[in-house]
Amino acid sequence: MNKELRSWSRKRDRKQSKLSGIEPRMKGKFIDTSDIVSVLEALIEPGAKVVLEGDNQKQASFLSQKLLEVDPAKVHDLHMIMSSVSRPEHLDIFEQGIAGKLDFSYCGSQSLRVAQMIEDGTLKLGDIHTYLELFGRLFIDLIPDVVLVAADKADTAGNLYTGNNTEETPTIVEAAAFKDGIVIVQVNEIVEELPRTDIPSSWVDVIVKADKPYALEALFTRDPQHITELQILMGMMAIKGIYGRHGVQSLNHGIGYNTAAIELLLPTYGEQLGLKGKIARHWALNPHPTLIPAIETGWVESIHSFGGEVGMERYIAARPDVFFVGKDGSMRSNRAMCQVAGQFAVDMFIGSTLQMDHAGNSSTVTAGRLSGFGGAPNMGHDPRGRRHASAAWLAMNEQPSELSKGRKLVVQMVETYGANKKPVFVEKLDAVKVKDASGLAITPVMIYGDDLTHVLTEEGIAYLYKTDSLAERKQALAAISGVTPLGLESREHEVSDLRDRGIVAYPEDLGIQRRQAKRSLLAAQSISDLVTWSDGLYDPPAKFRSWS
């Protein structure tokens, strides 16, 4: 057999050739702000796989805007890989022909436009991923040629500090840095000494100081004044009928007013039930301001975060026993590792959805909206690789045997009619039509019905893990579906049987009186109250300030 004669460093040689071409513009690893467009044109080949950092909050906004300014004759047909499509220029580059194909995880604010561009043929869709899935593919079959990321600071040697909002930056950079991809970083400022080093200079190729700080959104802040009494009732049912019943110690909360209500009920209603120290001790979630009262009253022992939250920086620095904080006082978030924690290390995921079918399958992808689903499928399923036990995990096993295992609690908490005044429970998910219209190989389901253990509405709780057939699962969902078409199929004798067997529980079955669900039960009823709870350390963004 003749051994093939070939170069084993072609990608590395090509990278060095490109970097040599921009060497006259370089001062060490730095380029002048005004040179960034010509540098992008020199370093990005047509058809290249390009990762543009744009996660839930932190955006490489300077680089995304400058990518739109490149000459489409020089840079075109890029394969863009983005965890979150959230800015107009993220899609403008497709309309300009600079980009052609997209793999992503979430695009909430741009979901209508993405769906329309796919229909028009302006954008070719690769796949909709979970965050971990997308990160994983960066090391397998979507290895990036170029990554465009953001950091807070660089020192003069090119080391990076990412601060509270480290998020996915190290994962993206590593995928390129160790496979001869090109790493381009925008920074807010250049300093002599960093508070800490988050990414070493040897992983970085080009650094540019942005003309303004990267964009950062407060996406996980919910103003308590908007929490309704219906949501308080649902929160009470969750605490007593799920958290307390199963002894949930570790968990992830989705974002929304429903879960914000739970967070604000822990120090009040949870205290009344005697559950302090018995539930909700360890968390995987962003630093929700509505958790401040629970932290201050000793309910919360630890929080590991996907990313930061605007205004929570000083509070986090002052609570290192709870948050993951460096010696410099700033939090170290990590989207990839927190997703792993949310998948394998927590007892429970509780989130929400836009649609759920009669089998319990749910999706946030609806007609005309290709929003994706971020990390919910990672956390909202039972990871069959889990091998450590907890009381809550074992409680989901209705028929123990010598080889049986437990199960993660996967909870969907929804009001029977959504904000659009349409029923959440539907016979068939819109996602089925979206699949066909978008050319996807599989229907974009967020959480599959057979992974669900509980569904909670304003009507009550369906303990789906207790059901033994699809027909019984549908009956349980119908019993808590109110006056939706599914709910109107419910029969009184079936509901009575389900309640007797503990498969469905209404507030009365849990010993909860609906008249108890008053706003006075919330530990904080406004953003101002949260500031007070924090001893003035929480500094909410201006849009949340209603006081002088």
PDB file of C-alpha atoms in Angstrom, residues 211-466:
ATOM      1  CA  ASP A 211     -16.750  52.325  18.203  1.00  0.00           C
ATOM      2  CA  LYS A 212     -19.196  51.673  21.063  1.00  0.00           C
ATOM      3  CA  PRO A 213     -19.718  48.893  23.646  1.00  0.00           C
ATOM      4  CA  TYR A 214     -21.317  45.685  22.467  1.00  0.00           C
ATOM      5  CA  ALA A 215     -25.099  45.500  22.686  1.00  0.00           C
ATOM      6  CA  LEU A 216     -26.449  43.943  25.872  1.00  0.00           C
ATOM      7  CA  GLU A 217     -30.114  43.325  26.651  1.00  0.00           C
ATOM      8  CA  ALA A 218     -31.905  42.786  29.966  1.00  0.00           C
ATOM      9  CA  LEU A 219     -33.927  39.799  28.820  1.00  0.00           C
ATOM     10  CA  PHE A 220     -34.497  38.051  32.132  1.00  0.00           C
ATOM     11  CA  THR A 221     -35.974  40.928  34.128  1.00  0.00           C
ATOM     12  CA  ARG A 222     -39.685  40.728  34.923  1.00  0.00           C
ATOM     13  CA  ASP A 223     -41.388  43.639  36.684  1.00  0.00           C
ATOM     14  CA  PRO A 224     -43.424  42.207  39.602  1.00  0.00           C
ATOM     15  CA  GLN A 225     -46.163  44.781  39.055  1.00  0.00           C
ATOM     16  CA  HIS A 226     -47.201  42.908  35.897  1.00  0.00           C
ATOM     17  CA  ILE A 227     -47.692  39.562  37.656  1.00  0.00           C
ATOM     18  CA  THR A 228     -51.390  38.676  37.708  1.00  0.00           C
ATOM     19  CA  GLU A 229     -53.411  36.923  40.402  1.00  0.00           C
ATOM     20  CA  LEU A 230     -53.917  34.052  37.948  1.00  0.00           C
ATOM     21  CA  GLN A 231     -50.154  33.634  37.707  1.00  0.00           C
ATOM     22  CA  ILE A 232     -49.903  33.779  41.508  1.00  0.00           C
ATOM     23  CA  LEU A 233     -52.460  30.973  41.753  1.00  0.00           C
ATOM     24  CA  MET A 234     -50.445  28.904  39.294  1.00  0.00           C
ATOM     25  CA  GLY A 235     -47.284  29.638  41.287  1.00  0.00           C
ATOM     26  CA  MET A 236     -48.939  28.421  44.473  1.00  0.00           C
ATOM     27  CA  MET A 237     -49.986  25.197  42.758  1.00  0.00           C
ATOM     28  CA  ALA A 238     -46.455  24.712  41.430  1.00  0.00           C
ATOM     29  CA  ILE A 239     -44.833  25.175  44.842  1.00  0.00           C
ATOM     30  CA  LYS A 240     -47.243  22.952  46.731  1.00  0.00           C
ATOM     31  CA  GLY A 241     -48.250  20.431  44.079  1.00  0.00           C
ATOM     32  CA  ILE A 242     -44.885  19.916  42.344  1.00  0.00           C
ATOM     33  CA  TYR A 243     -41.870  21.434  44.123  1.00  0.00           C
ATOM     34  CA  GLY A 244     -43.021  20.463  47.600  1.00  0.00           C
ATOM     35  CA  ARG A 245     -44.673  17.170  46.690  1.00  0.00           C
ATOM     36  CA  HIS A 246     -41.575  15.810  44.968  1.00  0.00           C
ATOM     37  CA  GLY A 247     -38.866  17.554  47.010  1.00  0.00           C
ATOM     38  CA  VAL A 248     -37.303  19.387  44.063  1.00  0.00           C
ATOM     39  CA  GLN A 249     -33.866  20.583  45.180  1.00  0.00           C
ATOM     40  CA  SER A 250     -32.212  21.653  41.910  1.00  0.00           C
ATOM     41  CA  LEU A 251     -33.927  23.269  38.955  1.00  0.00           C
ATOM     42  CA  ASN A 252     -34.042  25.588  35.984  1.00  0.00           C
ATOM     43  CA  HIS A 253     -36.720  28.236  35.541  1.00  0.00           C
ATOM     44  CA  GLY A 254     -37.686  29.495  32.124  1.00  0.00           C
ATOM     45  CA  ILE A 255     -38.269  33.211  31.716  1.00  0.00           C
ATOM     46  CA  GLY A 256     -41.757  34.598  32.153  1.00  0.00           C
ATOM     47  CA  TYR A 257     -44.154  36.053  34.663  1.00  0.00           C
ATOM     48  CA  ASN A 258     -45.365  32.593  35.739  1.00  0.00           C
ATOM     49  CA  THR A 259     -41.961  31.544  37.024  1.00  0.00           C
ATOM     50  CA  ALA A 260     -41.228  35.063  38.330  1.00  0.00           C
ATOM     51  CA  ALA A 261     -44.333  34.627  40.489  1.00  0.00           C
ATOM     52  CA  ILE A 262     -42.928  31.371  41.890  1.00  0.00           C
ATOM     53  CA  GLU A 263     -39.630  33.068  42.738  1.00  0.00           C
ATOM     54  CA  LEU A 264     -41.456  35.814  44.627  1.00  0.00           C
ATOM     55  CA  LEU A 265     -43.721  33.334  46.429  1.00  0.00           C
ATOM     56  CA  LEU A 266     -40.914  31.249  47.902  1.00  0.00           C
ATOM     57  CA  PRO A 267     -40.194  33.622  50.848  1.00  0.00           C
ATOM     58  CA  THR A 268     -43.932  34.006  51.610  1.00  0.00           C
ATOM     59  CA  TYR A 269     -46.122  31.102  50.554  1.00  0.00           C
ATOM     60  CA  GLY A 270     -43.220  28.656  50.559  1.00  0.00           C
ATOM     61  CA  GLU A 271     -42.384  29.797  54.098  1.00  0.00           C
ATOM     62  CA  GLN A 272     -45.999  29.209  55.167  1.00  0.00           C
ATOM     63  CA  LEU A 273     -45.738  25.635  53.884  1.00  0.00           C
ATOM     64  CA  GLY A 274     -42.521  25.020  55.830  1.00  0.00           C
ATOM     65  CA  LEU A 275     -40.545  24.214  52.666  1.00  0.00           C
ATOM     66  CA  LYS A 276     -37.439  26.332  53.255  1.00  0.00           C
ATOM     67  CA  GLY A 277     -34.356  24.138  52.954  1.00  0.00           C
ATOM     68  CA  LYS A 278     -36.451  21.348  51.425  1.00  0.00           C
ATOM     69  CA  ILE A 279     -36.901  22.705  47.881  1.00  0.00           C
ATOM     70  CA  ALA A 280     -35.317  25.036  45.305  1.00  0.00           C
ATOM     71  CA  ARG A 281     -31.826  25.244  46.788  1.00  0.00           C
ATOM     72  CA  HIS A 282     -29.636  24.919  43.674  1.00  0.00           C
ATOM     73  CA  TRP A 283     -30.343  26.718  40.404  1.00  0.00           C
ATOM     74  CA  ALA A 284     -29.167  26.844  36.798  1.00  0.00           C
ATOM     75  CA  LEU A 285     -30.470  30.114  35.362  1.00  0.00           C
ATOM     76  CA  ASN A 286     -29.587  33.720  34.592  1.00  0.00           C
ATOM     77  CA  PRO A 287     -29.519  36.086  37.592  1.00  0.00           C
ATOM     78  CA  HIS A 288     -33.256  36.857  37.693  1.00  0.00           C
ATOM     79  CA  PRO A 289     -33.880  39.995  39.789  1.00  0.00           C
ATOM     80  CA  THR A 290     -37.094  38.385  41.064  1.00  0.00           C
ATOM     81  CA  LEU A 291     -34.919  35.826  42.887  1.00  0.00           C
ATOM     82  CA  ILE A 292     -33.414  38.548  45.101  1.00  0.00           C
ATOM     83  CA  PRO A 293     -35.946  38.147  47.965  1.00  0.00           C
ATOM     84  CA  ALA A 294     -35.457  34.344  47.967  1.00  0.00           C
ATOM     85  CA  ILE A 295     -31.685  34.829  48.056  1.00  0.00           C
ATOM     86  CA  GLU A 296     -31.893  37.393  50.850  1.00  0.00           C
ATOM     87  CA  THR A 297     -34.100  35.132  52.983  1.00  0.00           C
ATOM     88  CA  GLY A 298     -31.771  32.149  52.648  1.00  0.00           C
ATOM     89  CA  TRP A 299     -33.753  29.987  50.250  1.00  0.00           C
ATOM     90  CA  VAL A 300     -31.131  29.931  47.502  1.00  0.00           C
ATOM     91  CA  GLU A 301     -27.742  28.295  48.089  1.00  0.00           C
ATOM     92  CA  SER A 302     -26.198  28.408  44.613  1.00  0.00           C
ATOM     93  CA  ILE A 303     -26.842  29.788  41.131  1.00  0.00           C
ATOM     94  CA  HIS A 304     -24.840  28.986  38.020  1.00  0.00           C
ATOM     95  CA  SER A 305     -25.714  31.193  35.082  1.00  0.00           C
ATOM     96  CA  PHE A 306     -25.843  30.968  31.293  1.00  0.00           C
ATOM     97  CA  GLY A 307     -25.119  34.686  31.117  1.00  0.00           C
ATOM     98  CA  GLY A 308     -25.489  37.872  33.134  1.00  0.00           C
ATOM     99  CA  GLU A 309     -28.331  40.320  33.542  1.00  0.00           C
ATOM    100  CA  VAL A 310     -28.027  44.073  33.158  1.00  0.00           C
ATOM    101  CA  GLY A 311     -28.164  45.831  36.518  1.00  0.00           C
ATOM    102  CA  MET A 312     -27.343  42.774  38.627  1.00  0.00           C
ATOM    103  CA  GLU A 313     -23.551  43.209  38.519  1.00  0.00           C
ATOM    104  CA  ARG A 314     -23.022  44.856  41.915  1.00  0.00           C
ATOM    105  CA  TYR A 315     -25.500  42.566  43.623  1.00  0.00           C
ATOM    106  CA  ILE A 316     -23.788  39.461  42.227  1.00  0.00           C
ATOM    107  CA  ALA A 317     -20.352  40.728  43.274  1.00  0.00           C
ATOM    108  CA  ALA A 318     -21.664  41.154  46.830  1.00  0.00           C
ATOM    109  CA  ARG A 319     -23.092  37.612  46.990  1.00  0.00           C
ATOM    110  CA  PRO A 320     -20.185  35.291  46.032  1.00  0.00           C
ATOM    111  CA  ASP A 321     -21.525  32.522  48.286  1.00  0.00           C
ATOM    112  CA  VAL A 322     -24.469  32.218  45.867  1.00  0.00           C
ATOM    113  CA  PHE A 323     -23.079  33.101  42.416  1.00  0.00           C
ATOM    114  CA  PHE A 324     -19.958  31.916  40.583  1.00  0.00           C
ATOM    115  CA  VAL A 325     -17.754  34.967  41.046  1.00  0.00           C
ATOM    116  CA  GLY A 326     -14.067  35.552  40.315  1.00  0.00           C
ATOM    117  CA  LYS A 327     -11.563  37.262  42.586  1.00  0.00           C
ATOM    118  CA  ASP A 328     -12.206  40.452  40.641  1.00  0.00           C
ATOM    119  CA  GLY A 329     -15.842  40.412  41.851  1.00  0.00           C
ATOM    120  CA  SER A 330     -17.477  39.762  38.488  1.00  0.00           C
ATOM    121  CA  MET A 331     -19.485  36.681  37.684  1.00  0.00           C
ATOM    122  CA  ARG A 332     -18.167  34.006  35.341  1.00  0.00           C
ATOM    123  CA  SER A 333     -21.080  32.775  33.258  1.00  0.00           C
ATOM    124  CA  ASN A 334     -20.787  29.906  30.799  1.00  0.00           C
ATOM    125  CA  ARG A 335     -23.643  29.082  28.454  1.00  0.00           C
ATOM    126  CA  ALA A 336     -22.314  25.681  27.400  1.00  0.00           C
ATOM    127  CA  MET A 337     -21.562  24.403  30.907  1.00  0.00           C
ATOM    128  CA  CYS A 338     -24.803  25.771  32.322  1.00  0.00           C
ATOM    129  CA  GLN A 339     -26.696  23.971  29.552  1.00  0.00           C
ATOM    130  CA  VAL A 340     -24.891  20.765  30.588  1.00  0.00           C
ATOM    131  CA  ALA A 341     -25.893  21.447  34.194  1.00  0.00           C
ATOM    132  CA  GLY A 342     -29.471  22.082  33.129  1.00  0.00           C
ATOM    133  CA  GLN A 343     -29.525  18.841  31.204  1.00  0.00           C
ATOM    134  CA  PHE A 344     -27.897  16.447  33.679  1.00  0.00           C
ATOM    135  CA  ALA A 345     -27.541  18.045  37.105  1.00  0.00           C
ATOM    136  CA  VAL A 346     -30.982  19.476  37.893  1.00  0.00           C
ATOM    137  CA  ASP A 347     -34.058  17.659  39.175  1.00  0.00           C
ATOM    138  CA  MET A 348     -36.514  19.772  37.234  1.00  0.00           C
ATOM    139  CA  PHE A 349     -37.033  22.035  34.236  1.00  0.00           C
ATOM    140  CA  ILE A 350     -40.095  24.270  34.242  1.00  0.00           C
ATOM    141  CA  GLY A 351     -40.898  26.402  31.228  1.00  0.00           C
ATOM    142  CA  SER A 352     -43.668  27.463  28.912  1.00  0.00           C
ATOM    143  CA  THR A 353     -44.729  27.119  25.297  1.00  0.00           C
ATOM    144  CA  LEU A 354     -46.923  28.659  22.620  1.00  0.00           C
ATOM    145  CA  GLN A 355     -48.670  25.481  21.496  1.00  0.00           C
ATOM    146  CA  MET A 356     -49.239  21.977  22.859  1.00  0.00           C
ATOM    147  CA  ASP A 357     -51.000  19.152  21.051  1.00  0.00           C
ATOM    148  CA  HIS A 358     -53.255  16.521  22.574  1.00  0.00           C
ATOM    149  CA  ALA A 359     -50.295  14.191  23.190  1.00  0.00           C
ATOM    150  CA  GLY A 360     -48.335  16.855  25.062  1.00  0.00           C
ATOM    151  CA  ASN A 361     -45.865  17.679  22.274  1.00  0.00           C
ATOM    152  CA  SER A 362     -45.093  21.399  22.353  1.00  0.00           C
ATOM    153  CA  SER A 363     -43.367  24.021  20.233  1.00  0.00           C
ATOM    154  CA  THR A 364     -42.653  27.731  20.111  1.00  0.00           C
ATOM    155  CA  VAL A 365     -42.499  27.483  16.299  1.00  0.00           C
ATOM    156  CA  THR A 366     -45.908  28.571  15.048  1.00  0.00           C
ATOM    157  CA  ALA A 367     -47.477  29.613  11.737  1.00  0.00           C
ATOM    158  CA  GLY A 368     -45.300  32.252  10.078  1.00  0.00           C
ATOM    159  CA  ARG A 369     -42.831  32.351  12.986  1.00  0.00           C
ATOM    160  CA  LEU A 370     -39.594  30.378  12.935  1.00  0.00           C
ATOM    161  CA  SER A 371     -38.465  31.304  16.426  1.00  0.00           C
ATOM    162  CA  GLY A 372     -36.483  28.196  17.347  1.00  0.00           C
ATOM    163  CA  PHE A 373     -36.229  27.106  20.952  1.00  0.00           C
ATOM    164  CA  GLY A 374     -32.750  27.788  22.355  1.00  0.00           C
ATOM    165  CA  GLY A 375     -31.859  25.541  25.265  1.00  0.00           C
ATOM    166  CA  ALA A 376     -35.323  24.338  26.321  1.00  0.00           C
ATOM    167  CA  PRO A 377     -35.016  20.922  24.599  1.00  0.00           C
ATOM    168  CA  ASN A 378     -31.661  20.333  26.352  1.00  0.00           C
ATOM    169  CA  MET A 379     -33.201  20.885  29.748  1.00  0.00           C
ATOM    170  CA  GLY A 380     -36.753  19.835  28.895  1.00  0.00           C
ATOM    171  CA  HIS A 381     -36.119  16.158  28.375  1.00  0.00           C
ATOM    172  CA  ASP A 382     -35.121  13.144  30.424  1.00  0.00           C
ATOM    173  CA  PRO A 383     -31.378  12.585  29.808  1.00  0.00           C
ATOM    174  CA  ARG A 384     -31.001   8.837  29.683  1.00  0.00           C
ATOM    175  CA  GLY A 385     -27.308   9.123  30.491  1.00  0.00           C
ATOM    176  CA  ARG A 386     -27.964  10.379  34.024  1.00  0.00           C
ATOM    177  CA  ARG A 387     -26.785   7.978  36.730  1.00  0.00           C
ATOM    178  CA  HIS A 388     -26.885   9.964  39.997  1.00  0.00           C
ATOM    179  CA  ALA A 389     -30.064   9.753  42.049  1.00  0.00           C
ATOM    180  CA  SER A 390     -32.078  12.343  43.951  1.00  0.00           C
ATOM    181  CA  ALA A 391     -35.378  12.103  45.777  1.00  0.00           C
ATOM    182  CA  ALA A 392     -37.247  14.077  43.121  1.00  0.00           C
ATOM    183  CA  TRP A 393     -35.714  12.040  40.277  1.00  0.00           C
ATOM    184  CA  LEU A 394     -36.639   8.754  41.937  1.00  0.00           C
ATOM    185  CA  ALA A 395     -40.157   9.995  42.733  1.00  0.00           C
ATOM    186  CA  MET A 396     -41.045   9.872  39.027  1.00  0.00           C
ATOM    187  CA  ASN A 397     -40.684   6.077  38.994  1.00  0.00           C
ATOM    188  CA  GLU A 398     -44.163   4.672  39.561  1.00  0.00           C
ATOM    189  CA  GLN A 399     -43.107   1.020  39.323  1.00  0.00           C
ATOM    190  CA  PRO A 400     -39.663   0.521  40.914  1.00  0.00           C
ATOM    191  CA  SER A 401     -37.670  -2.590  40.079  1.00  0.00           C
ATOM    192  CA  GLU A 402     -34.099  -3.695  40.680  1.00  0.00           C
ATOM    193  CA  LEU A 403     -32.952  -2.169  37.362  1.00  0.00           C
ATOM    194  CA  SER A 404     -35.294   0.803  37.203  1.00  0.00           C
ATOM    195  CA  LYS A 405     -34.134   4.402  37.211  1.00  0.00           C
ATOM    196  CA  GLY A 406     -35.616   7.775  37.995  1.00  0.00           C
ATOM    197  CA  ARG A 407     -36.688  10.538  35.667  1.00  0.00           C
ATOM    198  CA  LYS A 408     -36.213  14.281  35.416  1.00  0.00           C
ATOM    199  CA  LEU A 409     -39.276  16.392  36.123  1.00  0.00           C
ATOM    200  CA  VAL A 410     -40.169  18.253  32.915  1.00  0.00           C
ATOM    201  CA  VAL A 411     -42.943  20.762  33.550  1.00  0.00           C
ATOM    202  CA  GLN A 412     -44.821  23.026  31.161  1.00  0.00           C
ATOM    203  CA  MET A 413     -46.633  25.914  32.842  1.00  0.00           C
ATOM    204  CA  VAL A 414     -49.136  27.600  30.518  1.00  0.00           C
ATOM    205  CA  GLU A 415     -52.343  29.575  30.625  1.00  0.00           C
ATOM    206  CA  THR A 416     -54.995  27.867  28.527  1.00  0.00           C
ATOM    207  CA  TYR A 417     -55.272  30.887  26.234  1.00  0.00           C
ATOM    208  CA  GLY A 418     -52.080  32.658  25.172  1.00  0.00           C
ATOM    209  CA  ALA A 419     -51.356  36.361  24.837  1.00  0.00           C
ATOM    210  CA  ASN A 420     -52.702  36.149  21.277  1.00  0.00           C
ATOM    211  CA  LYS A 421     -56.080  35.023  22.692  1.00  0.00           C
ATOM    212  CA  LYS A 422     -55.711  31.708  20.904  1.00  0.00           C
ATOM    213  CA  PRO A 423     -55.875  28.360  22.707  1.00  0.00           C
ATOM    214  CA  VAL A 424     -52.520  26.889  23.666  1.00  0.00           C
ATOM    215  CA  PHE A 425     -53.905  23.353  23.304  1.00  0.00           C
ATOM    216  CA  VAL A 426     -54.352  22.442  19.639  1.00  0.00           C
ATOM    217  CA  GLU A 427     -55.083  19.247  17.730  1.00  0.00           C
ATOM    218  CA  LYS A 428     -51.989  19.613  15.546  1.00  0.00           C
ATOM    219  CA  LEU A 429     -48.940  21.829  16.051  1.00  0.00           C
ATOM    220  CA  ASP A 430     -48.327  24.592  13.500  1.00  0.00           C
ATOM    221  CA  ALA A 431     -44.740  23.314  13.530  1.00  0.00           C
ATOM    222  CA  VAL A 432     -45.838  20.449  11.278  1.00  0.00           C
ATOM    223  CA  LYS A 433     -46.722  22.903   8.480  1.00  0.00           C
ATOM    224  CA  VAL A 434     -43.602  24.960   9.173  1.00  0.00           C
ATOM    225  CA  LYS A 435     -41.500  21.834   8.644  1.00  0.00           C
ATOM    226  CA  ASP A 436     -42.891  21.351   5.157  1.00  0.00           C
ATOM    227  CA  ALA A 437     -42.732  25.045   4.240  1.00  0.00           C
ATOM    228  CA  SER A 438     -39.122  25.382   5.445  1.00  0.00           C
ATOM    229  CA  GLY A 439     -37.805  22.145   3.998  1.00  0.00           C
ATOM    230  CA  LEU A 440     -36.808  20.779   7.399  1.00  0.00           C
ATOM    231  CA  ALA A 441     -36.200  17.060   7.739  1.00  0.00           C
ATOM    232  CA  ILE A 442     -38.059  16.839  11.063  1.00  0.00           C
ATOM    233  CA  THR A 443     -40.820  18.826  12.737  1.00  0.00           C
ATOM    234  CA  PRO A 444     -39.365  21.500  15.057  1.00  0.00           C
ATOM    235  CA  VAL A 445     -40.830  20.189  18.313  1.00  0.00           C
ATOM    236  CA  MET A 446     -39.489  21.911  21.418  1.00  0.00           C
ATOM    237  CA  ILE A 447     -40.434  19.297  24.028  1.00  0.00           C
ATOM    238  CA  TYR A 448     -41.864  15.894  23.173  1.00  0.00           C
ATOM    239  CA  GLY A 449     -44.932  14.671  25.039  1.00  0.00           C
ATOM    240  CA  ASP A 450     -43.272  11.513  26.291  1.00  0.00           C
ATOM    241  CA  ASP A 451     -40.651  13.655  28.088  1.00  0.00           C
ATOM    242  CA  LEU A 452     -43.290  15.699  29.918  1.00  0.00           C
ATOM    243  CA  THR A 453     -44.025  14.768  33.514  1.00  0.00           C
ATOM    244  CA  HIS A 454     -46.386  17.629  34.483  1.00  0.00           C
ATOM    245  CA  VAL A 455     -48.508  20.277  32.800  1.00  0.00           C
ATOM    246  CA  LEU A 456     -49.791  23.139  34.935  1.00  0.00           C
ATOM    247  CA  THR A 457     -52.511  25.599  33.912  1.00  0.00           C
ATOM    248  CA  GLU A 458     -54.739  27.984  35.835  1.00  0.00           C
ATOM    249  CA  GLU A 459     -57.193  25.082  36.070  1.00  0.00           C
ATOM    250  CA  GLY A 460     -54.899  22.601  37.776  1.00  0.00           C
ATOM    251  CA  ILE A 461     -52.030  20.127  37.400  1.00  0.00           C
ATOM    252  CA  ALA A 462     -51.875  17.071  35.124  1.00  0.00           C
ATOM    253  CA  TYR A 463     -49.408  14.522  36.552  1.00  0.00           C
ATOM    254  CA  LEU A 464     -48.636  12.999  33.178  1.00  0.00           C
ATOM    255  CA  TYR A 465     -45.951  10.652  34.512  1.00  0.00           C
ATOM    256  CA  LYS A 466     -48.787   8.720  36.153  1.00  0.00           C
TER     257      LYS A 466
END
